[in-house]
XYZ file of C-alpha atoms in Angstrom:
645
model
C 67.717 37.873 21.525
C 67.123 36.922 25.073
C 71.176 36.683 25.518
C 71.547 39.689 24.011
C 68.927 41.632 26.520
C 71.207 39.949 29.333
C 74.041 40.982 28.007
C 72.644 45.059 27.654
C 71.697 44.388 31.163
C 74.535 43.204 32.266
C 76.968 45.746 30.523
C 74.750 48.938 31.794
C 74.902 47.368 35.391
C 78.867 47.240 35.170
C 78.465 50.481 33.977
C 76.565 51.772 36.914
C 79.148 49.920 39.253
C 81.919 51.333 37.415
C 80.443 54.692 37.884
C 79.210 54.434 41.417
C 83.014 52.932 42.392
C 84.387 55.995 40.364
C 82.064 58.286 42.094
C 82.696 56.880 45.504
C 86.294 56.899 44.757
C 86.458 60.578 44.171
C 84.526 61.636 47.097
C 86.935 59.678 49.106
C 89.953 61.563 46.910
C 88.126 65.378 47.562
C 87.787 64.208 51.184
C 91.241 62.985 52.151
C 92.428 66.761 50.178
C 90.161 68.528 51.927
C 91.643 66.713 55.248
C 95.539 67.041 54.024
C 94.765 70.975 53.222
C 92.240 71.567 56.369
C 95.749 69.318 57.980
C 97.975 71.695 56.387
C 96.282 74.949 56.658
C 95.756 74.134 60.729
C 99.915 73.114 60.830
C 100.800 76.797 58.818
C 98.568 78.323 61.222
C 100.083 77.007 64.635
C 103.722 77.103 62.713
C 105.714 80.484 63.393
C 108.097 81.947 61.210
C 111.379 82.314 62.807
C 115.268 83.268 62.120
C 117.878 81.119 62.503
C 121.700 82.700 62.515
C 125.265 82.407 64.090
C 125.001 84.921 66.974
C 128.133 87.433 67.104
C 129.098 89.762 69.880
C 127.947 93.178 69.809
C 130.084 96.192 68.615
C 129.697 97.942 71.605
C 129.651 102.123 71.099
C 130.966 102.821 74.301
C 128.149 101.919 76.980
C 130.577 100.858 80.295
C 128.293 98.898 82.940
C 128.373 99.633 87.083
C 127.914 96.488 88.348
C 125.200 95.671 89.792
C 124.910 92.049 91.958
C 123.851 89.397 90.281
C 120.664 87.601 90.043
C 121.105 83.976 89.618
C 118.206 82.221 87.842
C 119.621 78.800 86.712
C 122.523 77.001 86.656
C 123.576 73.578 84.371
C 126.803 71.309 84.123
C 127.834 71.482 80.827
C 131.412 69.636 79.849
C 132.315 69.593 82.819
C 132.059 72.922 83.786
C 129.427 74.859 85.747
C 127.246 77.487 83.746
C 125.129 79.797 86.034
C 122.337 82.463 83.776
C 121.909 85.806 85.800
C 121.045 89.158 85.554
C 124.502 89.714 83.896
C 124.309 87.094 81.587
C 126.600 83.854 81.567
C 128.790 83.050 83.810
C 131.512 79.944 83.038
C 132.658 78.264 86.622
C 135.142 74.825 87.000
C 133.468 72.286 89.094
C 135.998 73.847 92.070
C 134.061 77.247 91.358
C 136.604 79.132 89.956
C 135.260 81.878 87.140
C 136.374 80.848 83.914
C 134.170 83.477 81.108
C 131.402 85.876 81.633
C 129.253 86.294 79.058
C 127.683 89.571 79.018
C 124.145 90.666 77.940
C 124.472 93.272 75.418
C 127.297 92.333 74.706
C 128.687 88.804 74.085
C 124.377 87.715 74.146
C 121.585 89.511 72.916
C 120.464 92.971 75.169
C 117.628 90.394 76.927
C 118.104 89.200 80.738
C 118.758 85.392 80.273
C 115.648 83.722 81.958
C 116.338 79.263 81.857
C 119.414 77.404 81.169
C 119.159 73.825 79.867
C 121.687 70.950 78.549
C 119.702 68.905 75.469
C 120.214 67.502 71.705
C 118.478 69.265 69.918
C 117.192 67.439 66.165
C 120.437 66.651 64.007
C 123.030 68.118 66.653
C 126.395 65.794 66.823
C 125.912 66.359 71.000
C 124.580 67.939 73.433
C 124.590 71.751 73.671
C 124.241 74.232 76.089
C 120.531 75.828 75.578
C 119.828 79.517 76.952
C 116.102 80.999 76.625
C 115.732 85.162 76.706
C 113.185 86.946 78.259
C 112.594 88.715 74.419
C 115.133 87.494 72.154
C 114.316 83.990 71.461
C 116.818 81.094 71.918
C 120.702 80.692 72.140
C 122.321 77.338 71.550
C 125.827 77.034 72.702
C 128.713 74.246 71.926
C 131.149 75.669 73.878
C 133.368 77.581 71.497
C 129.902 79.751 69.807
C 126.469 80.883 69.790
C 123.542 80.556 67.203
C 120.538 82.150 67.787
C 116.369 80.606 66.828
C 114.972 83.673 66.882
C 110.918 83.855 66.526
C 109.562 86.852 64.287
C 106.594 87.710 66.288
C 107.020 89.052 69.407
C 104.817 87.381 71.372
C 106.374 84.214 71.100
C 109.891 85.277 71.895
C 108.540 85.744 75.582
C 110.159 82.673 76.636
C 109.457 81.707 80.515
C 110.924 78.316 80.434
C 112.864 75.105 78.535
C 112.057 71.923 78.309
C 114.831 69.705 75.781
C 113.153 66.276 75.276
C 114.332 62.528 74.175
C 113.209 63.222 70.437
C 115.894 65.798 69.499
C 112.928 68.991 70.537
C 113.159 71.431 72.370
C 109.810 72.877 74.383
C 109.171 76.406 74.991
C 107.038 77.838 77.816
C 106.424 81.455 76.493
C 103.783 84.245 78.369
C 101.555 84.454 75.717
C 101.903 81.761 72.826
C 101.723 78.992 75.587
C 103.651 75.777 74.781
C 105.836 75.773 71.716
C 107.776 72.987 70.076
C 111.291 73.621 68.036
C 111.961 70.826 66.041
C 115.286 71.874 65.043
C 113.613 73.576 61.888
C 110.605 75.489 62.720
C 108.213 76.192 65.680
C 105.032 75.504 66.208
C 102.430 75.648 68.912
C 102.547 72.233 70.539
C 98.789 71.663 70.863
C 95.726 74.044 70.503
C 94.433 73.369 74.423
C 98.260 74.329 75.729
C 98.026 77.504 73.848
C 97.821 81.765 74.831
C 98.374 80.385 78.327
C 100.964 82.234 80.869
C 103.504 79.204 81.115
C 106.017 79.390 84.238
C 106.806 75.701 84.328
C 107.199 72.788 82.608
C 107.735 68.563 83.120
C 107.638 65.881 81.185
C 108.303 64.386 77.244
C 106.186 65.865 74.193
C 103.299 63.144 74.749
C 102.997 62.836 78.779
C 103.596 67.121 79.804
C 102.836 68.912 82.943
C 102.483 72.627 82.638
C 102.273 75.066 84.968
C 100.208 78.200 84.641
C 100.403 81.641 86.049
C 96.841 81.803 86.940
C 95.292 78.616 85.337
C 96.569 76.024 87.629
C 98.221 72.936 86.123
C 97.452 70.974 83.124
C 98.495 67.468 81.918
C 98.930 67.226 78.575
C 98.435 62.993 77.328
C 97.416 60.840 75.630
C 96.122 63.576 72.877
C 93.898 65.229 75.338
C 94.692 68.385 78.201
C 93.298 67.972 81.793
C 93.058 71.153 83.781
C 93.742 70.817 87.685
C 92.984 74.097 89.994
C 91.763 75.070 93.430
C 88.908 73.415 92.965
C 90.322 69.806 92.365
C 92.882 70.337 95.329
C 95.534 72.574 93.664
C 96.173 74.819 96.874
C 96.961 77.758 94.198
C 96.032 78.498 90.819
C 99.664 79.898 90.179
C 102.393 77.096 89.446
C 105.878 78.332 90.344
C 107.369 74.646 89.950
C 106.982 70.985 88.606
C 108.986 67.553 89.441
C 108.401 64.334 88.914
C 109.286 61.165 89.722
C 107.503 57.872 88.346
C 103.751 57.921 88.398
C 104.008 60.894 90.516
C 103.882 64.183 89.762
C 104.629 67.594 92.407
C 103.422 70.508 91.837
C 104.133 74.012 94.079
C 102.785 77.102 94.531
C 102.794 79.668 96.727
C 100.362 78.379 99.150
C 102.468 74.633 99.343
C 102.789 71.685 97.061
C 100.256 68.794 95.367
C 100.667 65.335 94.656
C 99.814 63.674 91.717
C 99.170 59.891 91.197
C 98.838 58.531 87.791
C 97.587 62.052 86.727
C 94.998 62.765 89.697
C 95.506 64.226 92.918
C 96.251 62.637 96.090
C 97.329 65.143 98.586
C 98.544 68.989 99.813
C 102.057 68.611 101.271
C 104.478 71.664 102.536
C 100.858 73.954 103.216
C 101.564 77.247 103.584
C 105.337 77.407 101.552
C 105.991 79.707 98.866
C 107.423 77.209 96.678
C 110.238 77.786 94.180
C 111.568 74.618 93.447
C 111.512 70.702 93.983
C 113.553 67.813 94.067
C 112.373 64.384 95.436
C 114.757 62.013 96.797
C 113.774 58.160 97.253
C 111.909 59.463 100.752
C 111.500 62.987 100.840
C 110.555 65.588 98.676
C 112.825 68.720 98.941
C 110.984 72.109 98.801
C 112.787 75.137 97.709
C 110.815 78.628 98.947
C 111.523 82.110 98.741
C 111.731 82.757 102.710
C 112.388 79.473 104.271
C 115.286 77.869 102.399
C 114.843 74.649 102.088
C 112.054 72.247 103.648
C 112.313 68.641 103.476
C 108.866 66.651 103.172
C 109.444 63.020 104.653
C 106.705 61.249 101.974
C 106.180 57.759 103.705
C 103.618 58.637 106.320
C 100.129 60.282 105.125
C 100.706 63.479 107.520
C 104.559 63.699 106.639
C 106.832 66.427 108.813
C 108.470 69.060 107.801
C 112.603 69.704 108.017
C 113.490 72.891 107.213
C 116.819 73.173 106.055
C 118.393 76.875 106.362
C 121.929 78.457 107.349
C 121.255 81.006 109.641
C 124.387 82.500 109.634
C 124.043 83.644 106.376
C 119.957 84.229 106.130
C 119.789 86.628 103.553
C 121.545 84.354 100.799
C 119.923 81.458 101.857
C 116.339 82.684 101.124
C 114.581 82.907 97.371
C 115.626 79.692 96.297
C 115.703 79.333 92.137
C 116.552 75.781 91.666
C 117.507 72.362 93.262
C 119.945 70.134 91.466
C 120.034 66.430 92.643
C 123.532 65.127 93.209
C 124.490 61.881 94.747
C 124.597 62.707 98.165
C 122.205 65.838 98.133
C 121.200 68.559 95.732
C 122.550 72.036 94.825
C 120.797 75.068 95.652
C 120.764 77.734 93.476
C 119.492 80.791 95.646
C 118.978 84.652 94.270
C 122.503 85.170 95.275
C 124.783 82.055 95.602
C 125.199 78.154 95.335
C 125.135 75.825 97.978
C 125.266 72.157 98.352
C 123.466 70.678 100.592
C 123.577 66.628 101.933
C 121.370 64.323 102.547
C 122.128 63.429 105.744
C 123.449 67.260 106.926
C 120.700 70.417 107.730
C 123.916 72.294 107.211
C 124.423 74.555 103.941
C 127.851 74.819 102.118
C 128.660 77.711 99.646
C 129.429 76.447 96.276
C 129.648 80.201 94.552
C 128.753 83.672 95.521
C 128.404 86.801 93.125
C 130.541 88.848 92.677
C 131.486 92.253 93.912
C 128.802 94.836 92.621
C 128.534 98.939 92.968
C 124.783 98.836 92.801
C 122.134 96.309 94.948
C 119.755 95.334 92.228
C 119.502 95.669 88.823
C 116.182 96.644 87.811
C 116.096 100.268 87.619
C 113.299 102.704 87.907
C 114.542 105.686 88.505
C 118.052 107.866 87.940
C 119.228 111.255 89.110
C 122.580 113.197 89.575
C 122.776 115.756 92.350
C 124.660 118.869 92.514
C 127.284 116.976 94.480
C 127.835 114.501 91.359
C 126.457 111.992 93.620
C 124.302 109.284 91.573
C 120.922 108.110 92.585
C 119.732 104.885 91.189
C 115.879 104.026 92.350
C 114.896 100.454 91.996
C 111.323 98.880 91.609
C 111.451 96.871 94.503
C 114.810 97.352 96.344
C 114.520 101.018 97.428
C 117.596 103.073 96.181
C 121.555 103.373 95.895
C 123.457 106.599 96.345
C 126.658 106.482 94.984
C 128.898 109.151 95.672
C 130.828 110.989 93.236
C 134.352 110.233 93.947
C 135.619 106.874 95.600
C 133.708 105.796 98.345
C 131.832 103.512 99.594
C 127.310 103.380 98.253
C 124.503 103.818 100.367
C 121.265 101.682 100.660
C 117.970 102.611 102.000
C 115.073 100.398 102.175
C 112.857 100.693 104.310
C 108.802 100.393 104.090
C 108.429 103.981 102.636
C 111.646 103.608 100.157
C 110.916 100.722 98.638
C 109.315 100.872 95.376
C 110.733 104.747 93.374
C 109.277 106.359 90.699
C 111.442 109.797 90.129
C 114.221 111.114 92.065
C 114.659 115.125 91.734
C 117.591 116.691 93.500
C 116.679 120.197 94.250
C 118.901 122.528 92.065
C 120.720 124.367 94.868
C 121.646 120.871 96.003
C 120.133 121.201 100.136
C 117.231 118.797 99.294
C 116.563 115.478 96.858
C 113.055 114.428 96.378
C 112.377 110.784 96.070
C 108.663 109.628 94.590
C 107.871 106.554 95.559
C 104.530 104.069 95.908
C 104.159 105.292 99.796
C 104.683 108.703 99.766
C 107.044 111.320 98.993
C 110.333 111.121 101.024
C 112.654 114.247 101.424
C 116.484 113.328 101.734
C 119.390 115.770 102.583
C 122.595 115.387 100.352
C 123.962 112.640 102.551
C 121.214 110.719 101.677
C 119.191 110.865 105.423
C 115.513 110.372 104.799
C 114.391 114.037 106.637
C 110.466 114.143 106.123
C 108.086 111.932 104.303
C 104.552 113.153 103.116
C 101.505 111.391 102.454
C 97.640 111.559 102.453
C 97.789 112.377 105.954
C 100.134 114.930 105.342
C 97.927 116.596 102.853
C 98.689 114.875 99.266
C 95.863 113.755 97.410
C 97.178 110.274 97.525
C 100.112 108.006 98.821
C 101.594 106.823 96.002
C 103.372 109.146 94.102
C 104.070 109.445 90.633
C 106.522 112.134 89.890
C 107.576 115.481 91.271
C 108.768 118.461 90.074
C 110.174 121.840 91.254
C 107.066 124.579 90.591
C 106.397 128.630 91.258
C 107.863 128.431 94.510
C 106.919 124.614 95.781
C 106.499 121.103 94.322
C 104.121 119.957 92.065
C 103.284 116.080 93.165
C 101.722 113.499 90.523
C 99.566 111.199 92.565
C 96.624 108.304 90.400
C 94.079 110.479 92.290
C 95.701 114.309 90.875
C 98.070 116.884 91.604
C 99.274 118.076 94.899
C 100.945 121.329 95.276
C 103.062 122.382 97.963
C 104.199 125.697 98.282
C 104.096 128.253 101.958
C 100.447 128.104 101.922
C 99.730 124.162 102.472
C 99.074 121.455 100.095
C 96.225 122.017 97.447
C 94.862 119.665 95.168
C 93.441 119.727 91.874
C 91.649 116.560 90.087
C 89.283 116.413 87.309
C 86.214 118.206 88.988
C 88.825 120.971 88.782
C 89.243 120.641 84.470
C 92.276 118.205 85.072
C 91.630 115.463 81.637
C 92.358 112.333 84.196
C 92.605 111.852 87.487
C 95.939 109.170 87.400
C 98.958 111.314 86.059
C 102.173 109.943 85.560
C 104.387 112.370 84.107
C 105.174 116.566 84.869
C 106.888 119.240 82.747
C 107.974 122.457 83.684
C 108.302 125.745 81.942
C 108.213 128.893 83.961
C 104.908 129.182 85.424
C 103.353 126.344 82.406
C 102.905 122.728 83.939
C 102.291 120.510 81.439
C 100.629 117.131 82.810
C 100.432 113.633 81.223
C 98.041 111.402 82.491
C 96.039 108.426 81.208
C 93.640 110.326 79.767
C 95.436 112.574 77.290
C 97.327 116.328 78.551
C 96.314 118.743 80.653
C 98.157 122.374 80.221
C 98.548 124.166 83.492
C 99.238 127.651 83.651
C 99.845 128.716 87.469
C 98.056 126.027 89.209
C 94.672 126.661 86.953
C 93.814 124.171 83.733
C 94.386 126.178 80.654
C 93.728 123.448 77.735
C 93.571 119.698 77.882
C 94.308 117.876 74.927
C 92.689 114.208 73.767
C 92.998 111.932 71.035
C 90.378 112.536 68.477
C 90.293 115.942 69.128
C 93.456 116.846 68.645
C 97.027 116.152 67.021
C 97.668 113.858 69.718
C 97.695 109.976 68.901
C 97.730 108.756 72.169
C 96.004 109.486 75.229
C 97.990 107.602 77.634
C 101.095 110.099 78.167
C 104.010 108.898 80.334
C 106.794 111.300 79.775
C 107.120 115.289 79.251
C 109.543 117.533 78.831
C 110.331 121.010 77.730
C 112.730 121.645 74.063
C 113.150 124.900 73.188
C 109.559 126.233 72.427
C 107.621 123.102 71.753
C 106.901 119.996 74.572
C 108.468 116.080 73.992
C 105.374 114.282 74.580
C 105.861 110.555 75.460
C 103.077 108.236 75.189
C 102.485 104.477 75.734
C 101.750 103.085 72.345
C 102.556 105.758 69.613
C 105.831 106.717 70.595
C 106.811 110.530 70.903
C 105.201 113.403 69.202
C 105.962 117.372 69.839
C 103.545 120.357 70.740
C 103.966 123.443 69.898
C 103.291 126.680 71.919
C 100.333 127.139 69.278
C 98.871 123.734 70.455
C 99.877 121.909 67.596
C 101.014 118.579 66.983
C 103.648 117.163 65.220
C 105.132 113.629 64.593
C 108.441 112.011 63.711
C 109.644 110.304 60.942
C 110.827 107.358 63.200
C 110.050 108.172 66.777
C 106.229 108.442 66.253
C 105.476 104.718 66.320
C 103.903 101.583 68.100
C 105.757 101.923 71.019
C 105.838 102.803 74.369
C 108.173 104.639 76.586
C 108.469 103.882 79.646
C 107.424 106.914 82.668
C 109.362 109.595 83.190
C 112.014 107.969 80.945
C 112.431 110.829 79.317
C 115.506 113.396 79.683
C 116.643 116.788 78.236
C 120.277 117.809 77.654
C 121.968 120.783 75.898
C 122.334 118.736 72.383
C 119.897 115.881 72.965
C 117.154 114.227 73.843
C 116.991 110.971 74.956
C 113.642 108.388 75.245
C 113.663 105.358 77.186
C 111.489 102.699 75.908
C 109.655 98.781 76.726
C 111.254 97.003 74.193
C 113.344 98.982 71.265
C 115.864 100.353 73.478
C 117.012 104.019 73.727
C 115.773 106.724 71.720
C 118.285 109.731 70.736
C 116.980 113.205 69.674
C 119.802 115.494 67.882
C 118.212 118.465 68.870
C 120.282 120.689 66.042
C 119.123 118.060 63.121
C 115.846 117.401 64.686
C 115.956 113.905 63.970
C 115.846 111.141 65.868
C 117.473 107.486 65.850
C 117.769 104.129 68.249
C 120.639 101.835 69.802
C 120.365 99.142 71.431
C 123.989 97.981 70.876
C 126.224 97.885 74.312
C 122.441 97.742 76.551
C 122.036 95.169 78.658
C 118.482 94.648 78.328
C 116.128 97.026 75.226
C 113.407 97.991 77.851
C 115.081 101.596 79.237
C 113.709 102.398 82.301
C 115.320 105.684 83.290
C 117.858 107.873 82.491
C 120.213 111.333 83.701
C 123.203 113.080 82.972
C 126.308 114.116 85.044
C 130.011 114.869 84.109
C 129.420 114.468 80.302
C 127.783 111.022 80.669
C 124.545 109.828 80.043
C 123.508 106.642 82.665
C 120.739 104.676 80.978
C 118.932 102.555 83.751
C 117.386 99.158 82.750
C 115.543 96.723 83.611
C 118.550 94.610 83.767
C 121.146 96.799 84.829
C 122.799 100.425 84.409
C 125.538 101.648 82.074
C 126.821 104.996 80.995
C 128.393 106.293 78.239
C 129.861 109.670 77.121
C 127.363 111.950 75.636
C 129.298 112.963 72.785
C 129.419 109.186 71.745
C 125.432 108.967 70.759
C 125.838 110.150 66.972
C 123.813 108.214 64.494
């Protein structure tokens, strides 16, 4: 009896162990998947979804460039041959500099400015490959004979800044918004959560021991699982990064306002104060400091207040300055400058030119504004580099630059060809035919405000788009109307003229003008209109092309009304005063989905970006039965008749 009790006993307590080890051992079984789905879930979140394809050249409809000079960004040795990315594209050089291949942007490569230029092995590859990153259109890989292209599906993430190929067979990807990615041969993911949405310009390092450089958030140093932040308050001498290099257990970061060192990941001291830096190289005992206006300076690192060297040619000044990159070599380092190569030695101050670029028609190639005078002269506007005229038959361009023409908006040539108005971000300079500034007008002058906008002829003066209204200038003196006058926003960007109707697009939705005096302003909300930022007009027939940033282009009627487009009324922007008018067309400039073609008889619209060198269109006129379509990486033209869907 009494074994039997101890036997009940000890079956239930098996039991109870049985059922508690059960128990225990399917909490730990819900836990570990709940960890390998949380695991999961987290990976398919940071993963992106991307294409991966051979890339083949562009059937080109007919777009022919005008050369512009090239920007050099980076350059790499590659089978023994030189490859240099730049405004252009790719350009193939033998190690005695001699051009071998271009490779064209638009053409040969995606329409997307190449922006970093890397040699690495990436995942299962038999060797080493050349590795290209563009500014929108994700990454090339190139073996020397053809291109494949990784090719992110969400926007954001194909805004590459910078490459980084590591020992592992990855490649990492500074982008401007996703922050650091990782592309393991077979997707792309987000490297880790603390390096993400940052504004990457630089990066250093393998996948476990990374230094990134911010735009605006300093550095960070990415090991041992965890991110450390360095800025201006932990001696950082700016919170933007511009370059990285290290060497050991040191690390050197620049900026514009001079360089820190790094020892075993904290900081030990400023060095080069007060140089934009560019780019770096150290040597055993200096450390080499490319800047944008002083060449090269050379940082002797042994003493705690080391000297400074600069290195510069200055017989040749201009190419020597806005240094991109420094290659070591065994007796020196390359430069790679804005405009050339140049080797430099060790033991010389001296600067040798390795390559140049080539002959070009135009001085820059980031276009803001384009115009064709009576004389079939063409004036290309630049953001930052002033403007080209370029005459009409052969002869040689003009460039003015100065501190007024520096940064244009519109260029209108007056129609009986005496005067061309050029709008620009200090004022509104008046140029005779032969392209002599002859007056320039600002707030002291009467405008409402410096920078101008656009300009257009009106009644019998000028209407002048300012951020702070509309000037007009006619016999009887400037006069200004803003919104205490009715106008629906002070900042306009954009005029269009019908007869004695102004129609004004501003960042606040439309104002209708009818001789000087507000006659209706339209809004979103409470009207048709989708968009109240408006950046381009122009007059069709009897209705207005309304250009907007952010829902495309829409139509208004003389009636007031409204009217979309099947594909043309969208999520995207055009670009200001990218907008033009011709007997059978109408063309759109936009950021991002190239150009925008209006058959005005069909009244339907369609896009190409085949044969540009670059899809954000910038500007855009019409002379001799061509169309010239200004980029941000260039200008081409093309015959009118060609632009058929």
């Amino acid at each position: 009896m009494e074994r039997a009790i101890r036997k009940r006993l000890w079956w239930s307590a098996g039991t109870a162990l049985f059922a508690m080890t059960l128990l225990a051992g399917l909490v730990i079984w819900r836990a570990t998947q709940a960890f390998n789905t949380s695991k999961e879930s987290l990976r398919a979140e940071q993963e992106i979804s991307i294409v991966q394809k051979p890339f083949e050249p562009i059937q080109n409809p007919g777009f022919e460039s005008v050369r512009s000079s090239d920007t050099f960004v980076q350059a790499a040795r590659f089978r023994d041959n030189l490859y240099v990315a730049g405004s252009s594209g790719l350009i193939e050089y033998d190690l005695r500099g001699a051009l071998l291949r271009e490779f064209h942007s638009g053409h040969d490569l995606p329409a997307s400015p190449v922006v970093a230029l890397a040699v690495g092995q990436i995942a299962d590859a038999p060797q080493p490959e050349l590795i290209l990153a563009t500014a929108d259109q994700g990454i090339l890989i190139f073996d020397g004979r053809k291109f494949r292209q990784v090719y992110p599906a969400r926007p954001d993430a194909r805004a590459i800044t910078s490459i980084l190929p590591v020992s592992n067979g990855h490649l990492l990807i500074g982008t401007k918004k996703r922050g650091v990615l990782v592309y393991d041969g077979k997707t792309i993911r987000e490297l880790h959560p603390t390096l993400a949405h940052q504004y990457v310009r630089a990066l250093a390092g393998t996948e476990v021991d990374l230094w990134v450089g911010t735009i605006d958030q300093g550095v960070k140093h990415w090991h041992s699982g965890a991110t450390d932040t360095f800025g201006q308050s932990n001696g950082l001498p700016d919170k933007q990064v511009q370059a990285i290099a290290l060497a050991g257990d040191k690390a050197y970061v620049g900026t514009p306002l001079g360089v820190a060192e790094f020892s075993d990941g904290r900081y030990s001291r400023g060095l080069a104060p007060g140089v934009l830096a560019t780019a770096l190289h150290v040597t055993t005992d200096e450390l080499w400091v490319g800047s944008m206006d002083q060449g090269v300076v050379r940082v002797p690192l042994a003493s705690k207040r080391p000297a400074r060297i600069s290195a510069r040619d200055n017989s040749q000044p201009e190419k020597t300055q806005e240094v991109r990159q420094l290659v070591g070599t065994e007796d020196g380092a390359l430069v790679l400058t804005r405009s050339g190569l140049f080797e430099l030695k060790n033991a010389s101050l001296g600067w040798k030119e390795a390559l140049a670029s080539g002959s070009a028609t135009l001085t820059d190639g980031n276009i803001s504004a384009l115009a064709v005078d009576k004389n079939g002269q063409l004036w290309v506007g630049y953001f930052d580099r002033g403007l080209d005229i370029i005459p009409g038959s052969p002869g040689r361009a003009l460039h003015v630059e100065d501190d007024h023409v520096l940064c244009v908006n519109r260029i209108w040539p007056d129609a009986d060809g005496q005067t061309v108005e050029v709008a620009t971000a200090n004022g509104l300079v008046r140029f005779s035919p032969s392209g002599k500034p002859m007056q320039i007008l600002g707030r002291a002058d009467g405008l409402i405000a410096d920078h101008v906008t656009d300009v257009a002829p009106y009644q019998n003066g000028l209407a002048v788009a300012t951020p702070a209204g509309i000037t007009f200038l006619d016999s009887d003196g400037p006069r200004s109307i803003y919104s205490f006058h009715g106008l629906v926003n002070n900042h306009v960007y954009a005029l269009g003229v019908s007869s004695d109707d102004l129609m004004v697009g501003t960042l606040g939705g439309l104002s209708d003008l009818k001789k000087g005096f507000v006659k209706m302003n339209y809004r979103a909300g409470s009207s048709g209109l989708k968009q109240n930022w408006i950046t381009a007009v122009v007059r069709v027939d009897d209705e207005w092309m309304i250009g907007t940033y952010g829902s495309g282009i829409m139509s208004l009627d003389d009636s007031g009304k409204f009217q979309s487009f099947e594909k043309a009324t969208a999520e995207m922007e055009i670009n200001p005063n990218a907008m033009l008018a011709t007997k059978d067309h109408v063309f759109a400039g936009t950021l991002g989905n190239g150009l925008f073609v209006y058959d005005r008889e069909k009244r339907r619209w369609h896009s190409v970006t085949a044969g540009l060198p670059s899809t954000n269109v910038t500007a855009l006129a019409e002379g001799g039965g061509y169309l010239y379509v200004g980029t941000d990486n260039g200008l081409v033209r093309i015959e009118e008749k060609k632009l058929q869907p």
